[in-house]
Amino acid sequence: MKHLTTALLPLLMISSYASHAQNLKTVPLQENGTTTAYVSVPADVRCNVQIPDVPTAFCAGSGNRIYHLTAAFLQHPVDPQQYFNQLVQQLSAEAPEAKIVNQYRVPEITQHMANRDTQLVYKNGQQVVTYAIDIIDAETNEKSSAAFVISSLPNNGAPVTNVDIIGFTAPMSGSSDFSGVRSEMIRFARSYRFDRSWVQAANSQHIQFLNNQTAKNNAFTAQQNQIHQSNMNALDQSFNSYMERSAASDRAHSNYMNNSYASDSSHSSYIDSIYEREQMVDTSTGTRYEVEGYHDYNYVNPNDSSMYIQSNDHLYNPNVNLNQGENYNLLQPYNGNY
């Protein structure tokens, strides 16, 4: 076991013996001087120990019994089964003297940890699975059972992973049966409980964090809405200005067309005056005629435009004593209405 790398020691230093009715004591777990949780161990073991080459050792007692407890925090999500497989492969490659004889899941530990963690708000929605291995170390003549509790936390949309490693180590004692060490490892894991005061403080702190996040998100949303509204107002103003300019342009174009028409009409009248022509219309049919010479009265046969009469006599009536088929309509000056 001593030849293993420090990275793998938390996975290997776990062996055990079977214990029957035990006199247990409660040991506090502390973080930065604050009690966060408790575990139960036999009354005769010493805790918070430091054992060379065994950085995961938490408690130790007579007969080379060692209780192991450590944790790892990963700032990213992992596939639990794949992560466990990688640990097993790494262990087998770096510590050939430590033979893994069993791999299995431990639903009892999973259920206990999941129920325990429901007290903590920040762990809401987590997924928990527990894998375990049984190891025989020929070099130290020890047998071990180790559990890897892999918890996947949503963490407000930024998933993280927490790994608790819990184990128990004891001499082989001439038997390779793991029922005793496995039972003690499971008992030790299921004794893991949180301190109530710490839970309240942790929840209060996390709720404050969530409230701050909500306030920041609301402020950001309000700012974005304000920016959006300002942009929309600017677009509305720009559109209104465009419509006003467009209307002004339409009015200018209409005036231009009216002026152009008046100019064209004036120009045509001027040209007609030079050539002694008038633009006339038969108001009964809407037909326009160009009449040469200036006469007060101009008549045309609507059925035959080649038949026309011009006169300055207001008493003259071309429709008196007509031949069959003759009929004349009086033309009127054309003013653009036809």
GROMACS .gro file of C-alpha atoms in nm, residues 5-187:
model
  183
    5THR     CA    1   0.069   0.739  -0.539
    6THR     CA    2  -0.092   0.996  -0.315
    7ALA     CA    3  -0.371   1.041  -0.568
    8LEU     CA    4  -0.473   0.677  -0.531
    9LEU     CA    5  -0.423   0.636  -0.158
   10PRO     CA    6  -0.777   0.758  -0.081
   11LEU     CA    7  -0.905   0.468  -0.288
   12LEU     CA    8  -0.696   0.191  -0.139
   13MET     CA    9  -0.636   0.239   0.231
   14ILE     CA   10  -0.951   0.060   0.335
   15SER     CA   11  -0.954  -0.281   0.508
   16SER     CA   12  -1.156  -0.421   0.788
   17TYR     CA   13  -1.268  -0.683   1.029
   18ALA     CA   14  -1.608  -0.790   1.141
   19SER     CA   15  -1.730  -0.627   1.459
   20HIS     CA   16  -2.037  -0.735   1.644
   21ALA     CA   17  -2.204  -0.526   1.912
   22GLN     CA   18  -1.980  -0.223   1.949
   23ASN     CA   19  -1.949   0.053   2.201
   24LEU     CA   20  -1.964   0.355   1.967
   25LYS     CA   21  -1.878   0.717   2.010
   26THR     CA   22  -1.973   1.020   1.801
   27VAL     CA   23  -1.691   1.216   1.641
   28PRO     CA   24  -1.743   1.567   1.497
   29LEU     CA   25  -1.617   1.660   1.151
   30GLN     CA   26  -1.491   2.014   1.122
   31GLU     CA   27  -1.421   2.250   0.837
   32ASN     CA   28  -1.228   2.570   0.908
   33GLY     CA   29  -1.304   2.531   1.278
   34THR     CA   30  -1.679   2.481   1.226
   35THR     CA   31  -1.849   2.152   1.306
   36THR     CA   32  -2.035   2.041   0.995
   37ALA     CA   33  -2.117   1.674   1.056
   38TYR     CA   34  -2.070   1.368   1.276
   39VAL     CA   35  -1.977   1.002   1.233
   40SER     CA   36  -1.984   0.711   1.476
   41VAL     CA   37  -1.682   0.488   1.538
   42PRO     CA   38  -1.586   0.233   1.806
   43ALA     CA   39  -1.506   0.398   2.136
   44ASP     CA   40  -1.155   0.252   2.152
   45VAL     CA   41  -1.024   0.416   1.831
   46ARG     CA   42  -0.840   0.747   1.808
   47CYS     CA   43  -0.966   1.000   1.551
   48ASN     CA   44  -0.818   1.287   1.353
   49VAL     CA   45  -0.504   1.077   1.327
   50GLN     CA   46  -0.216   1.120   1.086
   51ILE     CA   47  -0.063   0.799   0.954
   52PRO     CA   48   0.239   0.806   0.719
   53ASP     CA   49   0.143   0.718   0.361
   54VAL     CA   50  -0.224   0.702   0.458
   55PRO     CA   51  -0.359   1.055   0.400
   56THR     CA   52  -0.720   0.937   0.407
   57ALA     CA   53  -0.699   0.790   0.758
   58PHE     CA   54  -0.952   0.949   0.994
   59CYS     CA   55  -0.958   0.710   1.288
   60ALA     CA   56  -0.731   0.421   1.389
   61GLY     CA   57  -0.741   0.155   1.658
   62SER     CA   58  -0.575  -0.159   1.781
   63GLY     CA   59  -0.526  -0.445   1.538
   64ASN     CA   60  -0.436  -0.206   1.255
   65ARG     CA   61  -0.797  -0.101   1.213
   66ILE     CA   62  -0.831   0.219   1.010
   67TYR     CA   63  -1.144   0.416   0.925
   68HIS     CA   64  -1.104   0.628   0.613
   69LEU     CA   65  -1.300   0.938   0.522
   70THR     CA   66  -1.220   1.192   0.253
   71ALA     CA   67  -1.390   1.382  -0.027
   72ALA     CA   68  -1.315   1.529  -0.366
   73PHE     CA   69  -1.492   1.817  -0.540
   74LEU     CA   70  -1.498   1.833  -0.921
   75GLN     CA   71  -1.599   2.159  -1.085
   76HIS     CA   72  -1.756   1.975  -1.377
   77PRO     CA   73  -2.007   1.692  -1.433
   78VAL     CA   74  -1.892   1.332  -1.483
   79ASP     CA   75  -2.051   1.008  -1.588
   80PRO     CA   76  -2.050   0.817  -1.254
   81GLN     CA   77  -1.996   0.471  -1.402
   82GLN     CA   78  -1.719   0.592  -1.634
   83TYR     CA   79  -1.552   0.785  -1.352
   84PHE     CA   80  -1.558   0.478  -1.126
   85ASN     CA   81  -1.419   0.257  -1.405
   86GLN     CA   82  -1.130   0.498  -1.457
   87LEU     CA   83  -1.047   0.491  -1.086
   88VAL     CA   84  -1.044   0.110  -1.086
   89GLN     CA   85  -0.822   0.098  -1.396
   90GLN     CA   86  -0.581   0.350  -1.246
   91LEU     CA   87  -0.567   0.158  -0.918
   92SER     CA   88  -0.496  -0.173  -1.093
   93ALA     CA   89  -0.219  -0.019  -1.304
   94GLU     CA   90  -0.040   0.165  -1.022
   95ALA     CA   91  -0.083  -0.085  -0.738
   96PRO     CA   92  -0.061  -0.440  -0.875
   97GLU     CA   93  -0.010  -0.575  -0.522
   98ALA     CA   94  -0.361  -0.451  -0.432
   99LYS     CA   95  -0.596  -0.700  -0.592
  100ILE     CA   96  -0.955  -0.587  -0.651
  101VAL     CA   97  -1.165  -0.895  -0.588
  102ASN     CA   98  -1.518  -0.747  -0.595
  103GLN     CA   99  -1.697  -0.451  -0.755
  104TYR     CA  100  -2.056  -0.370  -0.664
  105ARG     CA  101  -2.310  -0.101  -0.585
  106VAL     CA  102  -2.424  -0.017  -0.233
  107PRO     CA  103  -2.787   0.104  -0.242
  108GLU     CA  104  -2.798   0.128   0.140
  109ILE     CA  105  -2.533   0.401   0.136
  110THR     CA  106  -2.692   0.573  -0.165
  111GLN     CA  107  -3.027   0.590   0.011
  112HIS     CA  108  -2.874   0.719   0.334
  113MET     CA  109  -2.672   0.992   0.158
  114ALA     CA  110  -2.967   1.099  -0.058
  115ASN     CA  111  -3.194   1.128   0.248
  116ARG     CA  112  -2.925   1.310   0.446
  117ASP     CA  113  -2.866   1.563   0.167
  118THR     CA  114  -3.234   1.660   0.137
  119GLN     CA  115  -3.170   1.891   0.432
  120LEU     CA  116  -2.945   2.112   0.218
  121VAL     CA  117  -3.110   2.352  -0.027
  122TYR     CA  118  -2.807   2.372  -0.254
  123LYS     CA  119  -2.822   1.995  -0.312
  124ASN     CA  120  -3.179   1.997  -0.442
  125GLY     CA  121  -3.206   1.794  -0.760
  126GLN     CA  122  -2.884   1.600  -0.713
  127GLN     CA  123  -2.836   1.243  -0.834
  128VAL     CA  124  -2.646   0.998  -0.609
  129VAL     CA  125  -2.492   0.660  -0.684
  130THR     CA  126  -2.252   0.451  -0.473
  131TYR     CA  127  -1.994   0.208  -0.611
  132ALA     CA  128  -1.769  -0.008  -0.393
  133ILE     CA  129  -1.468  -0.237  -0.421
  134ASP     CA  130  -1.317  -0.508  -0.203
  135ILE     CA  131  -0.936  -0.523  -0.203
  136ILE     CA  132  -0.675  -0.769  -0.082
  137ASP     CA  133  -0.329  -0.617  -0.035
  138ALA     CA  134  -0.074  -0.901  -0.037
  139GLU     CA  135   0.209  -0.668   0.063
  140THR     CA  136   0.047  -0.549   0.387
  141ASN     CA  137  -0.170  -0.860   0.441
  142GLU     CA  138  -0.480  -0.639   0.466
  143LYS     CA  139  -0.827  -0.652   0.323
  144SER     CA  140  -1.034  -0.345   0.252
  145SER     CA  141  -1.380  -0.230   0.151
  146ALA     CA  142  -1.417   0.115  -0.001
  147ALA     CA  143  -1.728   0.304  -0.113
  148PHE     CA  144  -1.731   0.590  -0.364
  149VAL     CA  145  -2.041   0.806  -0.323
  150ILE     CA  146  -2.070   1.010  -0.645
  151SER     CA  147  -2.315   1.301  -0.624
  152SER     CA  148  -2.405   1.504  -0.933
  153LEU     CA  149  -2.537   1.850  -0.840
  154PRO     CA  150  -2.725   2.087  -1.080
  155ASN     CA  151  -2.558   2.388  -0.912
  156ASN     CA  152  -2.788   2.649  -1.071
  157GLY     CA  153  -2.712   2.541  -1.425
  158ALA     CA  154  -2.336   2.484  -1.378
  159PRO     CA  155  -2.321   2.112  -1.287
  160VAL     CA  156  -2.054   1.994  -1.042
  161THR     CA  157  -1.963   1.661  -0.885
  162ASN     CA  158  -1.889   1.566  -0.525
  163VAL     CA  159  -1.719   1.235  -0.441
  164ASP     CA  160  -1.718   1.100  -0.084
  165ILE     CA  161  -1.475   0.812  -0.020
  166ILE     CA  162  -1.555   0.603   0.287
  167GLY     CA  163  -1.372   0.290   0.390
  168PHE     CA  164  -1.249   0.052   0.657
  169THR     CA  165  -0.918  -0.142   0.685
  170ALA     CA  166  -0.822  -0.446   0.897
  171PRO     CA  167  -0.577  -0.737   0.884
  172MET     CA  168  -0.657  -1.047   0.681
  173SER     CA  169  -0.671  -1.257   1.001
  174GLY     CA  170  -0.645  -1.572   0.795
  175SER     CA  171  -0.976  -1.518   0.615
  176SER     CA  172  -1.058  -1.361   0.279
  177ASP     CA  173  -1.426  -1.320   0.363
  178PHE     CA  174  -1.539  -0.957   0.319
  179SER     CA  175  -1.879  -0.970   0.487
  180GLY     CA  176  -1.743  -0.826   0.812
  181VAL     CA  177  -1.536  -0.542   0.668
  182ARG     CA  178  -1.811  -0.459   0.421
  183SER     CA  179  -2.073  -0.440   0.697
  184GLU     CA  180  -1.853  -0.216   0.909
  185MET     CA  181  -1.782   0.010   0.610
  186ILE     CA  182  -2.157   0.043   0.543
  187ARG     CA  183  -2.231   0.108   0.912
   0.00000   0.00000   0.00000
